Coordinates of C-alpha atoms and ligand atoms in Angstrom, one line a residue:
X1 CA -23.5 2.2 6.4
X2 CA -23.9 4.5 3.3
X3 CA -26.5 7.0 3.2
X4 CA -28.6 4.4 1.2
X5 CA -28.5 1.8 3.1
X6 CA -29.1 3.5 6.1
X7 CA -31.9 4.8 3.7
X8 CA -33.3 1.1 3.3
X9 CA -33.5 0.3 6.7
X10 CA -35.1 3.4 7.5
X11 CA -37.4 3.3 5.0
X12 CA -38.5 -0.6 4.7
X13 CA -38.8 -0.9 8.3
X14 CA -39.7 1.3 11.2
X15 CA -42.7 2.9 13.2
X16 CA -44.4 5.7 10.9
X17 CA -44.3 3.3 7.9
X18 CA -45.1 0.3 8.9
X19 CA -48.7 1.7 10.8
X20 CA -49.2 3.7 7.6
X21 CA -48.9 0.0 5.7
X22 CA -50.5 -2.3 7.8
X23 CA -53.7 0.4 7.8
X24 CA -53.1 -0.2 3.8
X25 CA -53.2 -4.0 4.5
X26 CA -56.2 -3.9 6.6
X27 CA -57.8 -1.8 4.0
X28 CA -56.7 -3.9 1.2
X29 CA -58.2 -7.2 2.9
X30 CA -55.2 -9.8 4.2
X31 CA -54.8 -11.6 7.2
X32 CA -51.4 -13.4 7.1
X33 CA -52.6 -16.9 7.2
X34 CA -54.8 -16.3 3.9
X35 CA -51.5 -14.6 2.2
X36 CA -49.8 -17.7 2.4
X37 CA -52.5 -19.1 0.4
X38 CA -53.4 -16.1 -1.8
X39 CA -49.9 -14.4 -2.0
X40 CA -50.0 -14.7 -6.1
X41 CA -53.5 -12.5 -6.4
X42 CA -54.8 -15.7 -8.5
X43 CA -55.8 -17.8 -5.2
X44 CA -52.8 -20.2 -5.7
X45 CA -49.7 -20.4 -3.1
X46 CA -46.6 -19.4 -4.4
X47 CA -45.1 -23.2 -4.2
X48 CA -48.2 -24.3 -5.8
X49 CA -50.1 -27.7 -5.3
X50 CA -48.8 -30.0 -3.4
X51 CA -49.0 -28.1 0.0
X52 CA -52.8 -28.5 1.7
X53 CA -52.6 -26.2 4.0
X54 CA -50.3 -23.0 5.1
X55 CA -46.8 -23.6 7.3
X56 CA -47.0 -24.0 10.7
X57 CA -46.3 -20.6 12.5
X58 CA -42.7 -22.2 13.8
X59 CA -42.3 -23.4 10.3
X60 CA -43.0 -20.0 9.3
X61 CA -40.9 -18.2 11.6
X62 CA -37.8 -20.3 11.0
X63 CA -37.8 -20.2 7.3
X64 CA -39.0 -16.8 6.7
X65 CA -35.9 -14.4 5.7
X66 CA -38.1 -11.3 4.7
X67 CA -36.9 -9.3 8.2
X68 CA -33.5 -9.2 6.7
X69 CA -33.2 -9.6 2.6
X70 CA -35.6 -6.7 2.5
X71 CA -32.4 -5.2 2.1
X72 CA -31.9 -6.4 -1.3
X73 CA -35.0 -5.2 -2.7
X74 CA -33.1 -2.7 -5.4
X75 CA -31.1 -5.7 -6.6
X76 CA -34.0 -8.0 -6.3
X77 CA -35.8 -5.5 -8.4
X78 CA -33.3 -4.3 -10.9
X79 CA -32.5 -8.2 -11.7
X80 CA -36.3 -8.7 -12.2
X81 CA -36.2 -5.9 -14.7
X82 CA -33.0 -7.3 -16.3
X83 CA -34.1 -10.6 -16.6
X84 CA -38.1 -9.6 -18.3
X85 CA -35.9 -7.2 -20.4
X86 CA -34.6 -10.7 -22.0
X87 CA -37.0 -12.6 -22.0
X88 CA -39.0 -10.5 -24.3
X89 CA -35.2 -10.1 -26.8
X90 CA -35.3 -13.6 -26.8
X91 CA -38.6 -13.9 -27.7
X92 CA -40.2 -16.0 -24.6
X93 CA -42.6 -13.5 -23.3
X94 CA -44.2 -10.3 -25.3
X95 CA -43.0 -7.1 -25.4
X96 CA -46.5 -6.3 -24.0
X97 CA -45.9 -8.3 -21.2
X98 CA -42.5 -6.7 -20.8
X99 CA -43.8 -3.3 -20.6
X100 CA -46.7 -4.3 -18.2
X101 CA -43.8 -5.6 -16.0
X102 CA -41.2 -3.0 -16.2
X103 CA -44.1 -0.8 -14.8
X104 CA -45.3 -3.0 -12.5
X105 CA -41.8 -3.8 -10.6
X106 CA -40.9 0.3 -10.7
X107 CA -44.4 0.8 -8.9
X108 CA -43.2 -2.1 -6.6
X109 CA -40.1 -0.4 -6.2
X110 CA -41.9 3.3 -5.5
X111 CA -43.7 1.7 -3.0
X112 CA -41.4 -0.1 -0.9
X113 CA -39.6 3.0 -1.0
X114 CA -42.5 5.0 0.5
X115 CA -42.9 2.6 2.9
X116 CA -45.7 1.1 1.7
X117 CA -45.2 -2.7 0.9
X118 CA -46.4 -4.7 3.4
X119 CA -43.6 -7.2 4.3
X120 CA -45.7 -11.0 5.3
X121 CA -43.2 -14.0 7.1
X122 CA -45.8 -16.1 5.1
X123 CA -44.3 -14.4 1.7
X124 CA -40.8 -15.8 3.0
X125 CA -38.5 -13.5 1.4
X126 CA -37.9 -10.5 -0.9
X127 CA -38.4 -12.2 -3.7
X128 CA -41.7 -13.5 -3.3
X129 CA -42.9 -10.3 -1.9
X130 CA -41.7 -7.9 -5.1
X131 CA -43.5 -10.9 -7.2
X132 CA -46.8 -11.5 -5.3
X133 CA -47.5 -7.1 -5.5
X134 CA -46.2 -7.5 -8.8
X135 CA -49.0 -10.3 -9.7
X136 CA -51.5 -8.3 -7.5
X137 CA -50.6 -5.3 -10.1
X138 CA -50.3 -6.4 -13.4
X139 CA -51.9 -10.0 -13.3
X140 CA -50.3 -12.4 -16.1
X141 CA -47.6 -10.7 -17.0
X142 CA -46.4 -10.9 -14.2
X143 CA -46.6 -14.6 -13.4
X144 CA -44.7 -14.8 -16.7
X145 CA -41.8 -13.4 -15.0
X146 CA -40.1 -16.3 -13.4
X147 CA -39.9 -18.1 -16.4
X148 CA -36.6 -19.3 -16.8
X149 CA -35.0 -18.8 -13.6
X150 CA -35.4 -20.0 -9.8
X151 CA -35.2 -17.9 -6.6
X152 CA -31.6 -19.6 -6.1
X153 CA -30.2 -18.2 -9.0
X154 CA -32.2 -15.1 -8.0
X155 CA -30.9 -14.9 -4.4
X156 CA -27.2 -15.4 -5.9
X157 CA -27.5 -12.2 -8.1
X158 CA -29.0 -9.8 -5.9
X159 CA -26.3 -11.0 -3.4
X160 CA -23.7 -10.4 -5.1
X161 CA -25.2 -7.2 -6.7
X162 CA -25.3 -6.1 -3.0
X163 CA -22.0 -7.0 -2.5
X164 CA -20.5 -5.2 -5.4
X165 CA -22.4 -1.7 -3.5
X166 CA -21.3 -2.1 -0.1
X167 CA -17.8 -2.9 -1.7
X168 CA -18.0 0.8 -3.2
X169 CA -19.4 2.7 -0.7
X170 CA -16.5 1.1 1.8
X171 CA -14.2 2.3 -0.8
X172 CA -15.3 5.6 -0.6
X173 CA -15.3 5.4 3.0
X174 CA -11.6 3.9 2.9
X175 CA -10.7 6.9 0.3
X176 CA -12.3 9.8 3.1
X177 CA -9.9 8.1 6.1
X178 CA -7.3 8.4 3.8
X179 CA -7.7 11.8 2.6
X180 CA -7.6 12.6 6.7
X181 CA -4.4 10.4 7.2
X182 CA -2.4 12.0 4.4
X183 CA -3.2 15.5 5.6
X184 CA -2.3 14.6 9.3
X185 CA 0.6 12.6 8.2
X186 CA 1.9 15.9 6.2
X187 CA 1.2 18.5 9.2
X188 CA 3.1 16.4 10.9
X189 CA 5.5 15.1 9.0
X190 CA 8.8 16.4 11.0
X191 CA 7.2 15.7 14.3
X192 CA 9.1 13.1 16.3
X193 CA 8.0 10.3 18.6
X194 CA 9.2 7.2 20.1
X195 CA 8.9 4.1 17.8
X196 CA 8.4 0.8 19.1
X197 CA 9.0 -2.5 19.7
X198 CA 7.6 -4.5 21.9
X199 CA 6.0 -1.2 23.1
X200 CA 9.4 -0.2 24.4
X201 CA 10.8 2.8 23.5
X202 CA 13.2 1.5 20.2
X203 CA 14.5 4.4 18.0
X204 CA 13.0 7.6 16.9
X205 CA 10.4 8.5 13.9
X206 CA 8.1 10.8 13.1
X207 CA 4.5 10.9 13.6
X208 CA 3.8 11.4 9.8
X209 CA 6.1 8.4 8.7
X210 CA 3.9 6.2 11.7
X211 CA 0.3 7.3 10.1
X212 CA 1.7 6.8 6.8
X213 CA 2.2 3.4 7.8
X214 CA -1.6 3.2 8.1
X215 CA -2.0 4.8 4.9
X216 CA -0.4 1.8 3.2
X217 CA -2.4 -1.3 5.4
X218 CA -5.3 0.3 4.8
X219 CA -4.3 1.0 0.9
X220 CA -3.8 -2.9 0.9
X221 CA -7.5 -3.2 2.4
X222 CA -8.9 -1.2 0.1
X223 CA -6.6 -3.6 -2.6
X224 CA -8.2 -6.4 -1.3
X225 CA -11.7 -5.2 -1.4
X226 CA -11.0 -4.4 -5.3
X227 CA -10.1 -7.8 -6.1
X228 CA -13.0 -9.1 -4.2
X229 CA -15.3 -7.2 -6.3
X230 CA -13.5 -8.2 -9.4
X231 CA -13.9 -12.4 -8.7
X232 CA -17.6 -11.6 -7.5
X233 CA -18.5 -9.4 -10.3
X234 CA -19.9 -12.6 -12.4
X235 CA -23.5 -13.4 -13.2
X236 CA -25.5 -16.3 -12.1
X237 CA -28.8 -15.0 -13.2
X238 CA -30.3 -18.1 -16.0
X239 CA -28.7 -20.8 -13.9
X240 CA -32.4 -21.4 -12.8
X241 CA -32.4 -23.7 -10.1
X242 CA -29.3 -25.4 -10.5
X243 CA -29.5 -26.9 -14.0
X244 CA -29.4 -24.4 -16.4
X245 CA -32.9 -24.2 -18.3
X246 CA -34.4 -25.5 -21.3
X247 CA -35.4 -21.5 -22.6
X248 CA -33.5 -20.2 -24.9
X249 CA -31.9 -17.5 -22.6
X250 CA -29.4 -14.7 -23.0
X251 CA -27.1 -14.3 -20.1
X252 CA -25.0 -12.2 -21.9
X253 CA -27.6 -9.9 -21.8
X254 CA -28.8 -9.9 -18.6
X255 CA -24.6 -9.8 -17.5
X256 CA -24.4 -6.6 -19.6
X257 CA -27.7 -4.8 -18.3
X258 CA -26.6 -5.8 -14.3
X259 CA -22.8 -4.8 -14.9
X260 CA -21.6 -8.0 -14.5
X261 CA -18.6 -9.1 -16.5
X262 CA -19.8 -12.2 -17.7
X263 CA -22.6 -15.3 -16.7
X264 CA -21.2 -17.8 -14.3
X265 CA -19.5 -20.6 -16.5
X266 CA -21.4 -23.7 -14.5
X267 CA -25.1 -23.6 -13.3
X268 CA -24.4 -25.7 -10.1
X269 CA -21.5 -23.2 -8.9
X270 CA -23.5 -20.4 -9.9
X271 CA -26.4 -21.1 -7.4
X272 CA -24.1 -22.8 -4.9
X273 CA -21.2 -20.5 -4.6
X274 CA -20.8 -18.4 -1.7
X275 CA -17.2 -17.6 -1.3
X276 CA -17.5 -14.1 -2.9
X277 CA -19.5 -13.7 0.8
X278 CA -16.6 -15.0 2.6
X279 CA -14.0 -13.3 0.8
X280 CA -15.9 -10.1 1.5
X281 CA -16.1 -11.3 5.2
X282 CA -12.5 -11.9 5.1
X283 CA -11.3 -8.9 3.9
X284 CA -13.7 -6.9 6.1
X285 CA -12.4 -8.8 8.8
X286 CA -8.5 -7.9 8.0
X287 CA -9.8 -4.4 7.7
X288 CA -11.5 -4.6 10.9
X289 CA -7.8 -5.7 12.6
X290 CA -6.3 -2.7 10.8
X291 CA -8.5 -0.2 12.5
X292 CA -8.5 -2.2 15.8
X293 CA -4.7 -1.3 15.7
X294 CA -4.7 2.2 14.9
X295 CA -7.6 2.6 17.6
X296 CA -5.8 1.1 20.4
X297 CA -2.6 3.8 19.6
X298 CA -5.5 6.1 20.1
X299 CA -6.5 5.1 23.3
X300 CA -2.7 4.1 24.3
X301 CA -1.6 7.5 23.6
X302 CA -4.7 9.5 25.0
X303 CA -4.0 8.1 28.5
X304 CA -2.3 10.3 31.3
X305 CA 0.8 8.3 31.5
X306 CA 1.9 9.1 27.8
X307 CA -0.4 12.2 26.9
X308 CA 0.6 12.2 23.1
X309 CA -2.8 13.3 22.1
X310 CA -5.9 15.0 23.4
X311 CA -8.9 13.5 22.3
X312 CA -11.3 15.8 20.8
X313 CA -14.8 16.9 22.2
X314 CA -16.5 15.3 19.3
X315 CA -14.8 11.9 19.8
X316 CA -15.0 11.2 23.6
X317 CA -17.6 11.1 26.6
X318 CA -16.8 12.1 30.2
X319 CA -17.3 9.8 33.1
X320 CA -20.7 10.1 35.4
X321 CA -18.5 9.7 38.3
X322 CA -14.9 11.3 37.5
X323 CA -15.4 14.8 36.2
X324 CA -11.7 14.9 35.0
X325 CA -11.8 11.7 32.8
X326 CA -12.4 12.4 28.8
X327 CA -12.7 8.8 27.6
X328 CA -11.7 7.4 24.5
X329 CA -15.5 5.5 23.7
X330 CA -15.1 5.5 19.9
X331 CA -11.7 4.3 19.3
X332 CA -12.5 1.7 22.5
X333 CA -15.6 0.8 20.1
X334 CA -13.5 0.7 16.9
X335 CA -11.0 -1.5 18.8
X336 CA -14.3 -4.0 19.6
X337 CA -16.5 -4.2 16.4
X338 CA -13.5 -6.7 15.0
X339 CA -15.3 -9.2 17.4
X340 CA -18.3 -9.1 15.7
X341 CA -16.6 -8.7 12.4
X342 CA -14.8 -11.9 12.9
X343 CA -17.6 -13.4 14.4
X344 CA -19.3 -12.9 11.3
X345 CA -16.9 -14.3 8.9
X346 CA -16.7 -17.6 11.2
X347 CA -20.5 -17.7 11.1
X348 CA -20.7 -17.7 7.2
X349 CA -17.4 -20.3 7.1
X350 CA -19.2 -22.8 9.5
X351 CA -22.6 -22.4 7.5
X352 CA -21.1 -23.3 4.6
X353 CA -18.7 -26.0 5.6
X354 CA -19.6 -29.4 4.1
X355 CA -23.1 -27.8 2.1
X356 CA -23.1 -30.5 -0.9
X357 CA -24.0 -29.2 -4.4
X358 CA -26.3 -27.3 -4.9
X359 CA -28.7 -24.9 -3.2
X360 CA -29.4 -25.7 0.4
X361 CA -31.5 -23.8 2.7
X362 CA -28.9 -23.4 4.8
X363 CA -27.6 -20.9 2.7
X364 CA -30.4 -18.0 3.5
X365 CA -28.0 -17.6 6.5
X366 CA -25.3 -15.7 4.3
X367 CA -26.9 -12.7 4.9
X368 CA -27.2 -11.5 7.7
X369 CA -23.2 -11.3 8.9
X370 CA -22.6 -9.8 5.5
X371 CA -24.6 -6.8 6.1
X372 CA -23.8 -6.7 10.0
X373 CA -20.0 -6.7 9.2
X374 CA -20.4 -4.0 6.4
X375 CA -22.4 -1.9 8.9
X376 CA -20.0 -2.4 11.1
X377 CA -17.1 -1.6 9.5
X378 CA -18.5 1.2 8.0
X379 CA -19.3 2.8 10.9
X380 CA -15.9 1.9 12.1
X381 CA -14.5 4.1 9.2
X382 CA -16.9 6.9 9.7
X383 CA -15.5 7.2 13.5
X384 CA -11.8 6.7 12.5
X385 CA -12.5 9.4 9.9
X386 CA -13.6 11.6 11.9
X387 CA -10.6 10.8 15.1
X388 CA -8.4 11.6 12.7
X389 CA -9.7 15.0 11.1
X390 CA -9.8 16.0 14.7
X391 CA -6.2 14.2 15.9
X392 CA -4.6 17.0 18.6
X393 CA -0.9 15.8 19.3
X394 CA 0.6 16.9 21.9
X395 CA 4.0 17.3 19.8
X396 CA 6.0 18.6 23.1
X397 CA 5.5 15.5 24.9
X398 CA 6.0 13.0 21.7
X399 CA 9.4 15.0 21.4
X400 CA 10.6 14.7 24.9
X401 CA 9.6 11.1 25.0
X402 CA 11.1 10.5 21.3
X403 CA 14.5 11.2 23.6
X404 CA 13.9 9.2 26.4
X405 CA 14.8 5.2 26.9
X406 CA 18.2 5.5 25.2
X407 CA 16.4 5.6 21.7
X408 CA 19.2 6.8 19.5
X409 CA 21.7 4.1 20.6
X410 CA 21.5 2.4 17.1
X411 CA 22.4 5.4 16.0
X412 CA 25.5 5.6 18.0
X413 CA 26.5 1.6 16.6
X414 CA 26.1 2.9 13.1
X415 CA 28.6 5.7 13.5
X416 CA 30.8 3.0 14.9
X417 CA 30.7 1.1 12.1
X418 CA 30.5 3.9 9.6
X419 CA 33.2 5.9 11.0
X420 CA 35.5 3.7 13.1
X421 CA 35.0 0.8 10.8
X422 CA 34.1 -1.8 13.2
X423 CA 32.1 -4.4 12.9
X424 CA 28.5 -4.5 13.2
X425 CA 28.7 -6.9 16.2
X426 CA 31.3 -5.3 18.0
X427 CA 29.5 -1.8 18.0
X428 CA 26.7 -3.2 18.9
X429 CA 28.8 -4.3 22.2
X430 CA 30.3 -1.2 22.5
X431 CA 27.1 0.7 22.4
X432 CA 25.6 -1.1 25.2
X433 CA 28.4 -0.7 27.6
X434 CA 28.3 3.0 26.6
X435 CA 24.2 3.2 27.2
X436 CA 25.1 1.5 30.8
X437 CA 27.6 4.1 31.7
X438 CA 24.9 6.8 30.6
X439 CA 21.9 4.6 32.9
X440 CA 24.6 4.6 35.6
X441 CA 25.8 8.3 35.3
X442 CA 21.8 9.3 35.0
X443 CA 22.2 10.7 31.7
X444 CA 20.9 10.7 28.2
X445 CA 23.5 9.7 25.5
X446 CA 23.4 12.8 24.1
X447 CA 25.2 14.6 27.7
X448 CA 27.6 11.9 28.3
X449 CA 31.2 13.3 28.4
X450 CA 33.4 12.0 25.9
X451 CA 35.9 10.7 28.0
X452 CA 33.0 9.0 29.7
X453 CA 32.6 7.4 25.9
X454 CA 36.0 7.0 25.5
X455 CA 36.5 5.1 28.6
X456 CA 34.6 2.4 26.7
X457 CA 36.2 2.7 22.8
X458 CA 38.9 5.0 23.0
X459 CA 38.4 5.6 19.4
X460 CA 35.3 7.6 19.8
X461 CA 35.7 11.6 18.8
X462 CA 33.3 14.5 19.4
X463 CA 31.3 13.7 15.8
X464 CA 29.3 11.5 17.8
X465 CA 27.4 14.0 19.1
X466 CA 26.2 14.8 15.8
X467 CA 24.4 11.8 16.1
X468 CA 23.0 11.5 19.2
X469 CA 19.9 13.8 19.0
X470 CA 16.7 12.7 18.4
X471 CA 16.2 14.3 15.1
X472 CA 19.8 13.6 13.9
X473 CA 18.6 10.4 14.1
X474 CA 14.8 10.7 12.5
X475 CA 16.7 12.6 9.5
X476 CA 19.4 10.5 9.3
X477 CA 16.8 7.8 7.9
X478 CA 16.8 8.1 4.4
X479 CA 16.6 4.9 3.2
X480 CA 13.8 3.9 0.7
X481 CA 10.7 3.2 3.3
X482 CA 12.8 5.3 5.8
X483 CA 11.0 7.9 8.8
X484 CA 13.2 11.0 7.4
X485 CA 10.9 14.0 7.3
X486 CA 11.7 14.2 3.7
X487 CA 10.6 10.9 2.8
X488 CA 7.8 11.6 4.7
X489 CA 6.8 14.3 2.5
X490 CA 7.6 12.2 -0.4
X491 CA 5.4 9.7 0.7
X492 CA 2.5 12.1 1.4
X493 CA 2.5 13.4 -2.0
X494 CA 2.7 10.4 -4.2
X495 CA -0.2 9.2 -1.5
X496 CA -2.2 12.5 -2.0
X497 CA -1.7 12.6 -6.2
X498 CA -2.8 9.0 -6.5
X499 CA -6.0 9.4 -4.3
X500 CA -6.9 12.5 -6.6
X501 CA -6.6 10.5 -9.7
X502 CA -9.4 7.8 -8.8
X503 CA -12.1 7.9 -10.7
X504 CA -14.8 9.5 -8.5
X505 CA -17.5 7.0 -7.8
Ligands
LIG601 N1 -34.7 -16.8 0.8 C1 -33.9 -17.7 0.1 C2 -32.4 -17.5 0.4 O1 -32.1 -16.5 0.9 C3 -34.1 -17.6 -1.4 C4 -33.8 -18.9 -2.1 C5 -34.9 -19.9 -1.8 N2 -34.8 -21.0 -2.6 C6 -35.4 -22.2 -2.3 N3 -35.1 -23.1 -3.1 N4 -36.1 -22.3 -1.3 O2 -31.6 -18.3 0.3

């Protein structure tokens, strides 16, 4: 994913760090059995009383979350900060207390980033880990920080807040690919191919106007994506644990300070809510078909029966065996990651099928396919980014096979009916008996003799010629949407002025 996330895993994982923090730990006194009992740094467990003793180590295992939501520890920290930041405007803790804690949570923060916190299954999840060191460091205050609000309205922000990232950095992926497309897209905006349908050879159009058409699905993803963030973009922080609370909270407040458009309107939906997680998933998903599409053109066109394109160095692996074979691994790879894309979505849908009102356990499971399918597809992007900043067409053989297979027969019905005035339906008759005498003479359209033509509609003059060729044909198709090189070009500058006037994120 994004250089920060890849950041987070790197740093709040992994080797190096993790022997430099359990030395820390060892130092610092805690076995992990004793942290489930001492997590707070006053001797109480962090669910208080009514537990005698510490989880079972399945218990443990099953419900601890902390090998994944580390993840959210910038959210989980920066909605800590928002909410003490309240508290203390709203008069329910000190500003001494809030200044104890702002410290505290940005030391928390320095340290995770160093690689220093030491994450504990018996400390569950994020959330108890960034409040335990924050007890351990600044005592009181710090207790004083959950007041008000539950770790289900907790989880729900920091969610979301993650959500409303990965959203941005994947549109700033989606905004490189299509930088890449439009420039491809203009070099070869003249260069014919062979459309298809039903992967037969149909009519001609150019390779621009056929990337172009990428341009705009993956414009609609990147649509999609923006009206995701927009419905998610709402704050459950002060929802507490599904109730609302009796302090006097500002959720305006806290909205504002987190960049969320307003508080979630009901407490219940606030903690329960998880569709902006499948909406994401959804759209990702979509997405992830997109690419799958314009990867499997890759690999369709890089093999030896239709040689449109050389794959580059950079973007293929040879075969142990074969030493002639260049193979297309990443746009193969591309083409499979919508698996696990899907896969992730359907995972999150069945999870939350039939969850009553409000917070269920169950729902710690919404994590994990989220950030797998945003890895995923951002990797996805990165590689198809990078296929098509190195995309080598071979624009000979697109040409000659842009020719073959009849393809400007259409061509020859619409001068029928634009010139002899027949009906559709008839030309379209007369066309195929003409493209049978051209199969059976051995010939393309374009070198049958007239009389050959004429043997079919007597009607027919030597004009038709002028619309037989293959780029006749491509520049013949003007109409709005058309593959005409010059809508083409059109197409590729509107695309290229809009993408230069987004703001810059
Ligand atoms: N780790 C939990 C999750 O991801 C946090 C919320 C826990 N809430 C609770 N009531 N146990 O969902």
């Amino acid at each position: 994913m994004s250089s920060d996330q890849n950041r987070d895993a790197e740093q709040i994982g992994k080797s190096a760090n993790d022997q430099k923090a359990l030395m820390r730990q060892n130092a610092r006194k805690t076995a992990a059995d004793e942290a489930a009992l001492q997590s707070s740094g006053t001797g109480q467990s962090m669910w208080g009383g009514r537990f005698g003793g510490g989880p079972s180590a399945i218990m443990q295992e099953i419900n601890a979350s902390i090998g994944f939501d580390k993840r959210l520890y910038r959210e989980d920290i920066a909605g800590s900060k928002a909410h003490a930041d309240m508290l203390a405007a709203c008069g329910i803790i000190s500003s001494d207390d809030q200044d104890a804690i702002q410290a505290g949570l940005s030391q928390v923060q320095a340290e995770i980033e160093a690689g220093e916190m030491v994450f504990d299954p018996a400390l569950e999840d994020i959330h108890m880990h960034v409040e335990s060191r924050l007890r351990e460091l600044v005592g009181d205050a710090g207790a004083r920080l959950h007041t008000g609000r539950s770790r289900n309205d907790q989880v729900a922000t920091d969610f979301r807040l993650w959500c409303r990232s990965a959203i941005d950095q994947l549109d700033t992926a989606y905004a490189q690919l299509l930088a890449e497309i439009i420039e491809q897209a203009d070099r070869y905006a003249g260069a014919v191919m062979p459309g298809f349908t039903h992967l037969q050879t149909a009519q001609p159009v150019t390779l621009g106007h056929h990337l172009m058409a990428y341009y705009e699905m993956f414009s609609r993803d990147r649509g999609r994506l923006a009206d995701c963030r927009k419905r998610l973009n709402e704050n459950p922080l002060g929802a507490a644990a599904l109730a609302g609370t009796s302090f006097p909270l500002d959720r305006e407040q806290t909205s504002k300070a987190l960049g969320f458009d307003r508080p979630m309107a009901n407490s219940l939906d606030a903690v329960s809510a998880r569709d902006f997680a499948m909406e994401l998933l959804s759209t990702l998903s979509i997405g992830a078909v997109h690419l799958s599409r314009l990867a499997d053109e890759i690999v369709l066109w890089a093999t030896s029966a239709f040689k449109f394109l050389t794959l580059s160095d950079g973007f293929s692996t040879g075969s142990s065996i074969m030493p002639q074979k260049r193979n297309p691994d990443a746009a193969e790879l591309v083409r499979a990651k919508v698996g696990r894309i899907i896969g992730a979505q359907n995972a999150l849908m069945i999870v939350m099928k039939g969850l009553p009102l409000a917070y269920s356990k169950d729902m710690q499971e919404d994590k994990e396919p989220v950030f797998k399918a945003v890895d995923d597809l951002a990797l996805c992007l990165a590689a198809m980014t990078g296929m098509m900043a190195d995309l080598k067409p071979n624009t000979d053989q697109m040409a000659a096979a842009a020719g073959q297979g009849f393809s400007t027969a259409t061509d020859l019905a619409d001068w029928l009916v634009r010139i002899l005035g027949l009906p559709f339906r008839d030309a379209h008759h007369v066309t195929g008996a003409v493209v049978k005498a051209a199969e059976d003479a051995g010939v393309d359209l374009w070198d049958l003799p007239l009389d050959a033509m004429q043997a079919v509609e007597p009607k027919i003059t030597k004009d038709i010629y002028d619309v037989l060729s293959v780029d006749a044909s491509v520049n013949s198709r003007t109409s709005f949407g058309g593959t005409a090189p010059t809508n083409v070009k059109k197409a590729v500058s509107a695309a290229r002025t809009a993408l230069q006037q987004e703001p810059k994120s």
